[in-house]
Amino acid sequence: MFELCANAARACASVAAGGFLDPSNTLSANAAAFWVFGIATTLIVAASIVVAVVETYRLRSPLPPVVFVSATLWLPNEPLVDAIIGFHYAADSPIILFTLWDRAIPLGALGIGAMFFLFPWAIYRMATHRVPMTRIVAVCLIAGVIDWFMEWAAIHWKLFEYYGNNPLRILGLPTTSMAQNSFIYALMAAAILLAAPRLQGWRVLLFLPVMPGLYLGGAALCTWPAYLGVHTHWPTLVVVALAAVSTAMNVYIPLSALTIAKRTPPPHDEPAAARSLDTVAG
């Protein structure tokens, strides 16, 4: 136990000193697969824009566009997150949005931000209408399955890959990422649910950094045990145990946060029924 704690401390110190592992190999993207994913990304982004516009018009609220913009602001964080989780895109992708810290971020990354709006918004709206948690879990799983199949295809065609000491994978996709990419939407929806009745008028703009913060903070909170192992040479059994714990945390913590948010009453100066910013006009 003491040795494991010492190893964890050394891993944290290494990471703090910039000791992230570098990708073990250089990827060469399949061009045809890239363009297929580019089309899919364009459709997902277009769908998120349509939903944001329709919801803004229907609700007469600034909340949908603010959440949409907040979700898109995660993009500059992607290189840092990739370094932490042991992930990289092919550097020769036909369209590169930007390169930071020698990490190329291609066109397909835009789809992640779009999903950070679409699924949290859907779950938020379900929560405001008191939809049972079982149906919300089903939506999270649907989002996860969509992500899994897209990632499996992308890994197969070498558009990106996960690397590092993470043996608990299915077809190259870590189970921690499978859980995280399913249930982080519930964590984001919980933040919307808690913030909506508490931000009036211009204060709704205070929500802008929330989604990027949850992308970083939520991933770190739920997956830090596995991330410790990714950048080490610890025994497989230890790393698998850490990954299993992190996988469970990525399910339990977001769903618990959403349950708490649903049960949290609105501010005392708001009507009991006010659970969102739907009525805010500015």
mmCIF file of C-alpha atoms in Angstrom:
data_model
loop_
_atom_site.group_PDB
_atom_site.id
_atom_site.type_symbol
_atom_site.label_atom_id
_atom_site.label_comp_id
_atom_site.label_asym_id
_atom_site.label_seq_id
_atom_site.Cartn_x
_atom_site.Cartn_y
_atom_site.Cartn_z
ATOM 1 C CA MET A 1 0.000 0.000 0.000
ATOM 2 C CA PHE A 2 2.779 2.416 0.944
ATOM 3 C CA GLU A 3 4.617 1.578 -2.274
ATOM 4 C CA LEU A 4 1.448 2.240 -4.315
ATOM 5 C CA CYS A 5 0.953 5.596 -2.587
ATOM 6 C CA ALA A 6 4.586 6.473 -3.236
ATOM 7 C CA ASN A 7 4.193 5.523 -6.892
ATOM 8 C CA ALA A 8 1.067 7.673 -7.137
ATOM 9 C CA ALA A 9 2.907 10.598 -5.593
ATOM 10 C CA ARG A 10 5.774 10.170 -8.057
ATOM 11 C CA ALA A 11 3.295 9.994 -10.947
ATOM 12 C CA CYS A 12 1.619 13.213 -9.815
ATOM 13 C CA ALA A 13 5.007 14.904 -9.471
ATOM 14 C CA SER A 14 6.004 13.714 -12.937
ATOM 15 C CA VAL A 15 2.791 15.042 -14.464
ATOM 16 C CA ALA A 16 3.153 18.334 -12.605
ATOM 17 C CA ALA A 17 6.626 18.647 -14.090
ATOM 18 C CA GLY A 18 5.273 18.127 -17.582
ATOM 19 C CA GLY A 19 6.040 14.417 -17.584
ATOM 20 C CA PHE A 20 3.211 13.307 -19.867
ATOM 21 C CA LEU A 21 4.007 10.428 -22.166
ATOM 22 C CA ASP A 22 4.432 11.290 -25.815
ATOM 23 C CA PRO A 23 2.555 9.273 -28.456
ATOM 24 C CA SER A 24 4.452 6.088 -29.197
ATOM 25 C CA ASN A 25 3.992 6.333 -32.962
ATOM 26 C CA THR A 26 2.972 8.711 -35.737
ATOM 27 C CA LEU A 27 -0.466 8.163 -37.220
ATOM 28 C CA SER A 28 -1.272 8.488 -40.901
ATOM 29 C CA ALA A 29 -4.963 9.188 -41.398
ATOM 30 C CA ASN A 30 -7.031 7.396 -44.002
ATOM 31 C CA ALA A 31 -8.147 10.294 -46.227
ATOM 32 C CA ALA A 32 -11.444 8.723 -47.311
ATOM 33 C CA ALA A 33 -12.388 7.958 -43.702
ATOM 34 C CA PHE A 34 -11.433 11.510 -42.716
ATOM 35 C CA TRP A 35 -13.875 12.997 -45.212
ATOM 36 C CA VAL A 36 -16.651 10.650 -44.100
ATOM 37 C CA PHE A 37 -16.086 11.829 -40.544
ATOM 38 C CA GLY A 38 -15.890 15.399 -41.789
ATOM 39 C CA ILE A 39 -19.361 15.070 -43.304
ATOM 40 C CA ALA A 40 -20.681 13.505 -40.091
ATOM 41 C CA THR A 41 -19.126 16.333 -38.087
ATOM 42 C CA THR A 42 -20.734 18.939 -40.330
ATOM 43 C CA LEU A 43 -24.143 17.314 -39.880
ATOM 44 C CA ILE A 44 -23.749 17.160 -36.087
ATOM 45 C CA VAL A 45 -22.664 20.797 -35.892
ATOM 46 C CA ALA A 46 -25.546 21.845 -38.162
ATOM 47 C CA ALA A 47 -28.002 19.924 -35.988
ATOM 48 C CA SER A 48 -26.703 21.643 -32.850
ATOM 49 C CA ILE A 49 -27.095 25.069 -34.461
ATOM 50 C CA VAL A 50 -30.653 24.268 -35.553
ATOM 51 C CA VAL A 51 -31.577 23.049 -32.068
ATOM 52 C CA ALA A 52 -30.061 26.155 -30.462
ATOM 53 C CA VAL A 53 -31.974 28.482 -32.805
ATOM 54 C CA VAL A 54 -35.277 26.616 -32.454
ATOM 55 C CA GLU A 55 -35.014 26.423 -28.664
ATOM 56 C CA THR A 56 -34.111 30.101 -28.411
ATOM 57 C CA TYR A 57 -37.164 31.047 -30.461
ATOM 58 C CA ARG A 58 -39.483 28.627 -28.683
ATOM 59 C CA LEU A 59 -38.404 29.494 -25.145
ATOM 60 C CA ARG A 60 -37.713 33.211 -25.722
ATOM 61 C CA SER A 61 -34.641 32.682 -23.545
ATOM 62 C CA PRO A 62 -30.931 33.497 -23.847
ATOM 63 C CA LEU A 63 -30.081 30.174 -22.238
ATOM 64 C CA PRO A 64 -29.848 27.970 -25.378
ATOM 65 C CA PRO A 65 -27.360 30.184 -27.278
ATOM 66 C CA VAL A 66 -25.283 30.734 -24.147
ATOM 67 C CA VAL A 67 -25.071 26.988 -23.510
ATOM 68 C CA PHE A 68 -24.249 26.460 -27.189
ATOM 69 C CA VAL A 69 -21.408 28.995 -27.118
ATOM 70 C CA SER A 70 -20.157 27.591 -23.814
ATOM 71 C CA ALA A 71 -20.027 24.118 -25.352
ATOM 72 C CA THR A 72 -17.944 25.372 -28.281
ATOM 73 C CA LEU A 73 -15.418 27.061 -25.976
ATOM 74 C CA TRP A 74 -14.027 23.695 -24.900
ATOM 75 C CA LEU A 75 -11.952 23.466 -28.112
ATOM 76 C CA PRO A 76 -8.769 25.267 -26.910
ATOM 77 C CA ASN A 77 -8.615 22.794 -24.013
ATOM 78 C CA GLU A 78 -8.427 19.773 -26.312
ATOM 79 C CA PRO A 79 -4.604 19.526 -26.591
ATOM 80 C CA LEU A 80 -4.211 19.634 -22.800
ATOM 81 C CA VAL A 81 -6.922 17.040 -22.264
ATOM 82 C CA ASP A 82 -5.401 14.826 -24.958
ATOM 83 C CA ALA A 83 -2.024 14.939 -23.210
ATOM 84 C CA ILE A 84 -3.600 13.988 -19.882
ATOM 85 C CA ILE A 85 -5.674 11.074 -21.145
ATOM 86 C CA GLY A 86 -3.079 9.712 -23.579
ATOM 87 C CA PHE A 87 -4.771 10.508 -26.890
ATOM 88 C CA HIS A 88 -3.687 12.035 -30.176
ATOM 89 C CA TYR A 89 -5.024 12.766 -33.646
ATOM 90 C CA ALA A 90 -3.241 12.011 -36.896
ATOM 91 C CA ALA A 91 -0.997 14.965 -37.690
ATOM 92 C CA ASP A 92 -1.532 14.550 -41.434
ATOM 93 C CA SER A 93 -5.324 14.945 -41.348
ATOM 94 C CA PRO A 94 -6.465 16.867 -44.471
ATOM 95 C CA ILE A 95 -7.953 19.747 -42.447
ATOM 96 C CA ILE A 96 -6.210 20.847 -39.246
ATOM 97 C CA LEU A 97 -8.004 23.519 -37.214
ATOM 98 C CA PHE A 98 -4.917 24.372 -35.162
ATOM 99 C CA THR A 99 -1.805 22.835 -33.633
ATOM 100 C CA LEU A 100 -0.849 23.456 -30.005
ATOM 101 C CA TRP A 101 1.964 21.789 -28.056
ATOM 102 C CA ASP A 102 2.735 19.721 -31.161
ATOM 103 C CA ARG A 103 -0.786 18.275 -31.087
ATOM 104 C CA ALA A 104 -2.885 18.665 -34.217
ATOM 105 C CA ILE A 105 -6.613 19.262 -33.751
ATOM 106 C CA PRO A 106 -8.511 18.325 -36.939
ATOM 107 C CA LEU A 107 -11.918 19.265 -38.292
ATOM 108 C CA GLY A 108 -13.648 16.289 -36.679
ATOM 109 C CA ALA A 109 -13.002 17.688 -33.199
ATOM 110 C CA LEU A 110 -15.766 20.254 -33.782
ATOM 111 C CA GLY A 111 -18.324 17.479 -33.443
ATOM 112 C CA ILE A 112 -17.400 17.012 -29.795
ATOM 113 C CA GLY A 113 -18.456 20.552 -28.919
ATOM 114 C CA ALA A 114 -21.707 20.079 -30.815
ATOM 115 C CA MET A 115 -22.467 16.953 -28.785
ATOM 116 C CA PHE A 116 -21.574 18.866 -25.608
ATOM 117 C CA PHE A 117 -24.578 21.031 -26.450
ATOM 118 C CA LEU A 118 -27.045 18.554 -27.951
ATOM 119 C CA PHE A 119 -27.058 15.826 -25.317
ATOM 120 C CA PRO A 120 -26.719 17.957 -22.142
ATOM 121 C CA TRP A 121 -29.474 20.214 -23.462
ATOM 122 C CA ALA A 122 -31.746 17.250 -24.168
ATOM 123 C CA ILE A 123 -31.103 15.827 -20.695
ATOM 124 C CA TYR A 124 -31.640 19.243 -19.101
ATOM 125 C CA ARG A 125 -35.007 19.612 -20.825
ATOM 126 C CA MET A 126 -35.968 16.093 -19.758
ATOM 127 C CA ALA A 127 -35.042 16.932 -16.167
ATOM 128 C CA THR A 128 -37.162 20.102 -16.189
ATOM 129 C CA HIS A 129 -40.099 17.983 -17.330
ATOM 130 C CA ARG A 130 -39.503 15.469 -14.516
ATOM 131 C CA VAL A 131 -38.655 12.599 -16.840
ATOM 132 C CA PRO A 132 -37.622 9.485 -14.852
ATOM 133 C CA MET A 133 -33.907 8.870 -14.417
ATOM 134 C CA THR A 134 -34.202 5.559 -16.245
ATOM 135 C CA ARG A 135 -35.048 7.413 -19.466
ATOM 136 C CA ILE A 136 -32.213 9.870 -18.892
ATOM 137 C CA VAL A 137 -29.803 6.968 -18.425
ATOM 138 C CA ALA A 138 -31.121 5.547 -21.705
ATOM 139 C CA VAL A 139 -30.303 8.831 -23.474
ATOM 140 C CA CYS A 140 -26.797 8.759 -21.983
ATOM 141 C CA LEU A 141 -26.323 5.213 -23.248
ATOM 142 C CA ILE A 142 -27.595 6.147 -26.716
ATOM 143 C CA ALA A 143 -25.105 9.020 -26.793
ATOM 144 C CA GLY A 144 -22.414 6.628 -25.645
ATOM 145 C CA VAL A 145 -23.169 3.999 -28.277
ATOM 146 C CA ILE A 146 -23.042 6.654 -31.009
ATOM 147 C CA ASP A 147 -19.666 7.796 -29.705
ATOM 148 C CA TRP A 148 -18.298 4.249 -29.330
ATOM 149 C CA PHE A 149 -19.016 3.242 -32.895
ATOM 150 C CA MET A 150 -17.614 6.494 -34.253
ATOM 151 C CA GLU A 151 -14.471 6.118 -32.150
ATOM 152 C CA TRP A 152 -14.002 2.454 -33.056
ATOM 153 C CA ALA A 153 -14.177 3.373 -36.735
ATOM 154 C CA ALA A 154 -11.818 6.321 -36.259
ATOM 155 C CA ILE A 155 -9.324 4.164 -34.360
ATOM 156 C CA HIS A 156 -9.502 1.503 -37.064
ATOM 157 C CA TRP A 157 -8.824 4.032 -39.827
ATOM 158 C CA LYS A 158 -6.074 5.704 -37.764
ATOM 159 C CA LEU A 159 -7.744 9.090 -37.475
ATOM 160 C CA PHE A 160 -6.746 9.046 -33.806
ATOM 161 C CA GLU A 161 -5.682 6.638 -31.096
ATOM 162 C CA TYR A 162 -5.319 6.233 -27.348
ATOM 163 C CA TYR A 163 -1.878 5.422 -26.011
ATOM 164 C CA GLY A 164 -0.180 4.845 -22.676
ATOM 165 C CA ASN A 165 -0.517 2.230 -19.958
ATOM 166 C CA ASN A 166 -4.241 1.550 -20.189
ATOM 167 C CA PRO A 167 -4.847 -2.141 -20.933
ATOM 168 C CA LEU A 168 -8.576 -2.073 -20.124
ATOM 169 C CA ARG A 169 -9.774 -1.327 -23.660
ATOM 170 C CA ILE A 170 -12.341 -2.611 -26.139
ATOM 171 C CA LEU A 171 -11.180 -2.395 -29.760
ATOM 172 C CA GLY A 172 -8.670 0.251 -28.737
ATOM 173 C CA LEU A 173 -11.183 2.374 -26.801
ATOM 174 C CA PRO A 174 -10.562 2.574 -23.016
ATOM 175 C CA THR A 175 -13.535 1.611 -20.869
ATOM 176 C CA THR A 176 -12.972 4.813 -18.906
ATOM 177 C CA SER A 177 -13.575 6.826 -22.080
ATOM 178 C CA MET A 178 -16.587 4.677 -22.955
ATOM 179 C CA ALA A 179 -18.204 5.556 -19.617
ATOM 180 C CA GLN A 180 -17.036 9.166 -19.616
ATOM 181 C CA ASN A 181 -18.316 9.841 -23.131
ATOM 182 C CA SER A 182 -21.716 8.472 -22.132
ATOM 183 C CA PHE A 183 -22.360 10.125 -18.787
ATOM 184 C CA ILE A 184 -20.444 13.403 -18.800
ATOM 185 C CA TYR A 185 -23.545 14.805 -20.516
ATOM 186 C CA ALA A 186 -25.507 14.178 -17.311
ATOM 187 C CA LEU A 187 -22.914 16.173 -15.365
ATOM 188 C CA MET A 188 -23.199 19.054 -17.830
ATOM 189 C CA ALA A 189 -26.998 18.898 -17.670
ATOM 190 C CA ALA A 190 -26.798 19.092 -13.875
ATOM 191 C CA ALA A 191 -24.799 22.305 -14.182
ATOM 192 C CA ILE A 192 -27.387 23.815 -16.531
ATOM 193 C CA LEU A 193 -30.196 22.765 -14.200
ATOM 194 C CA LEU A 194 -28.548 24.360 -11.165
ATOM 195 C CA ALA A 195 -27.454 27.539 -12.941
ATOM 196 C CA ALA A 196 -30.563 28.296 -14.980
ATOM 197 C CA PRO A 197 -32.857 29.710 -12.265
ATOM 198 C CA ARG A 198 -29.985 31.527 -10.569
ATOM 199 C CA LEU A 199 -28.685 33.576 -13.492
ATOM 200 C CA GLN A 200 -30.899 36.476 -14.493
ATOM 201 C CA GLY A 201 -30.423 38.886 -17.388
ATOM 202 C CA TRP A 202 -26.789 39.600 -18.270
ATOM 203 C CA ARG A 203 -25.624 37.200 -15.555
ATOM 204 C CA VAL A 204 -26.466 34.331 -17.891
ATOM 205 C CA LEU A 205 -23.122 35.133 -19.538
ATOM 206 C CA LEU A 206 -21.426 33.848 -16.397
ATOM 207 C CA PHE A 207 -22.305 30.384 -17.657
ATOM 208 C CA LEU A 208 -19.921 30.675 -20.627
ATOM 209 C CA PRO A 209 -16.880 29.065 -18.924
ATOM 210 C CA VAL A 210 -18.940 26.302 -17.307
ATOM 211 C CA MET A 211 -18.934 23.690 -20.083
ATOM 212 C CA PRO A 212 -15.182 23.915 -20.749
ATOM 213 C CA GLY A 213 -14.608 23.764 -17.004
ATOM 214 C CA LEU A 214 -16.749 20.651 -16.701
ATOM 215 C CA TYR A 215 -14.947 19.065 -19.626
ATOM 216 C CA LEU A 216 -11.662 19.460 -17.751
ATOM 217 C CA GLY A 217 -12.850 19.192 -14.167
ATOM 218 C CA GLY A 218 -15.418 16.472 -14.745
ATOM 219 C CA ALA A 219 -12.994 14.275 -16.629
ATOM 220 C CA ALA A 220 -10.324 14.772 -13.974
ATOM 221 C CA LEU A 221 -12.731 14.205 -11.070
ATOM 222 C CA CYS A 222 -14.169 10.996 -12.475
ATOM 223 C CA THR A 223 -11.104 9.499 -14.138
ATOM 224 C CA TRP A 224 -8.034 10.630 -12.178
ATOM 225 C CA PRO A 225 -7.173 7.126 -10.863
ATOM 226 C CA ALA A 226 -6.857 5.782 -14.406
ATOM 227 C CA TYR A 227 -4.998 8.878 -15.608
ATOM 228 C CA LEU A 228 -2.346 8.242 -12.946
ATOM 229 C CA GLY A 229 -1.675 4.844 -14.473
ATOM 230 C CA VAL A 230 -1.640 5.963 -18.110
ATOM 231 C CA HIS A 231 1.705 7.742 -17.742
ATOM 232 C CA THR A 232 3.450 5.037 -15.686
ATOM 233 C CA HIS A 233 4.838 1.541 -16.037
ATOM 234 C CA TRP A 234 2.838 0.156 -13.137
ATOM 235 C CA PRO A 235 1.838 -3.529 -13.157
ATOM 236 C CA THR A 236 -1.117 -4.390 -15.378
ATOM 237 C CA LEU A 237 -3.238 -5.566 -12.443
ATOM 238 C CA VAL A 238 -2.855 -2.218 -10.675
ATOM 239 C CA VAL A 239 -3.676 -0.195 -13.792
ATOM 240 C CA VAL A 240 -6.689 -2.383 -14.619
ATOM 241 C CA ALA A 241 -8.012 -1.890 -11.074
ATOM 242 C CA LEU A 242 -7.591 1.892 -11.371
ATOM 243 C CA ALA A 243 -9.353 1.867 -14.746
ATOM 244 C CA ALA A 244 -12.235 -0.201 -13.343
ATOM 245 C CA VAL A 245 -12.673 2.244 -10.454
ATOM 246 C CA SER A 246 -12.576 5.195 -12.854
ATOM 247 C CA THR A 247 -15.126 3.566 -15.150
ATOM 248 C CA ALA A 248 -17.532 3.183 -12.224
ATOM 249 C CA MET A 249 -16.890 6.766 -11.082
ATOM 250 C CA ASN A 250 -17.730 8.059 -14.565
ATOM 251 C CA VAL A 251 -21.182 6.534 -14.211
ATOM 252 C CA TYR A 252 -21.891 7.198 -10.537
ATOM 253 C CA ILE A 253 -20.697 10.801 -10.124
ATOM 254 C CA PRO A 254 -22.522 12.404 -13.102
ATOM 255 C CA LEU A 255 -25.792 10.594 -12.353
ATOM 256 C CA SER A 256 -25.519 11.508 -8.661
ATOM 257 C CA ALA A 257 -24.865 15.139 -9.563
ATOM 258 C CA LEU A 258 -27.918 15.213 -11.817
ATOM 259 C CA THR A 259 -30.079 13.583 -9.139
ATOM 260 C CA ILE A 260 -28.968 16.207 -6.611
ATOM 261 C CA ALA A 261 -29.574 19.013 -9.115
ATOM 262 C CA LYS A 262 -33.097 17.757 -9.802
ATOM 263 C CA ARG A 263 -33.865 17.762 -6.076
ATOM 264 C CA THR A 264 -32.326 21.165 -5.360
ATOM 265 C CA PRO A 265 -35.045 23.803 -4.917
ATOM 266 C CA PRO A 266 -34.807 27.084 -6.834
ATOM 267 C CA PRO A 267 -33.687 30.271 -5.027
ATOM 268 C CA HIS A 268 -36.079 31.582 -2.388
ATOM 269 C CA ASP A 269 -36.884 34.641 -4.471
ATOM 270 C CA GLU A 270 -37.988 32.494 -7.407
ATOM 271 C CA PRO A 271 -41.356 30.761 -7.797
ATOM 272 C CA ALA A 272 -41.297 27.108 -6.764
ATOM 273 C CA ALA A 273 -41.954 26.046 -10.338
ATOM 274 C CA ALA A 274 -39.064 28.050 -11.779
ATOM 275 C CA ARG A 275 -36.502 25.426 -12.691
ATOM 276 C CA SER A 276 -34.942 27.060 -15.720
ATOM 277 C CA LEU A 277 -34.210 30.295 -17.524
ATOM 278 C CA ASP A 278 -37.051 29.636 -19.938
ATOM 279 C CA THR A 279 -38.820 32.782 -18.806
ATOM 280 C CA VAL A 280 -35.779 35.070 -18.844
ATOM 281 C CA ALA A 281 -35.959 37.663 -21.567
ATOM 282 C CA GLY A 282 -32.805 39.555 -20.652
#
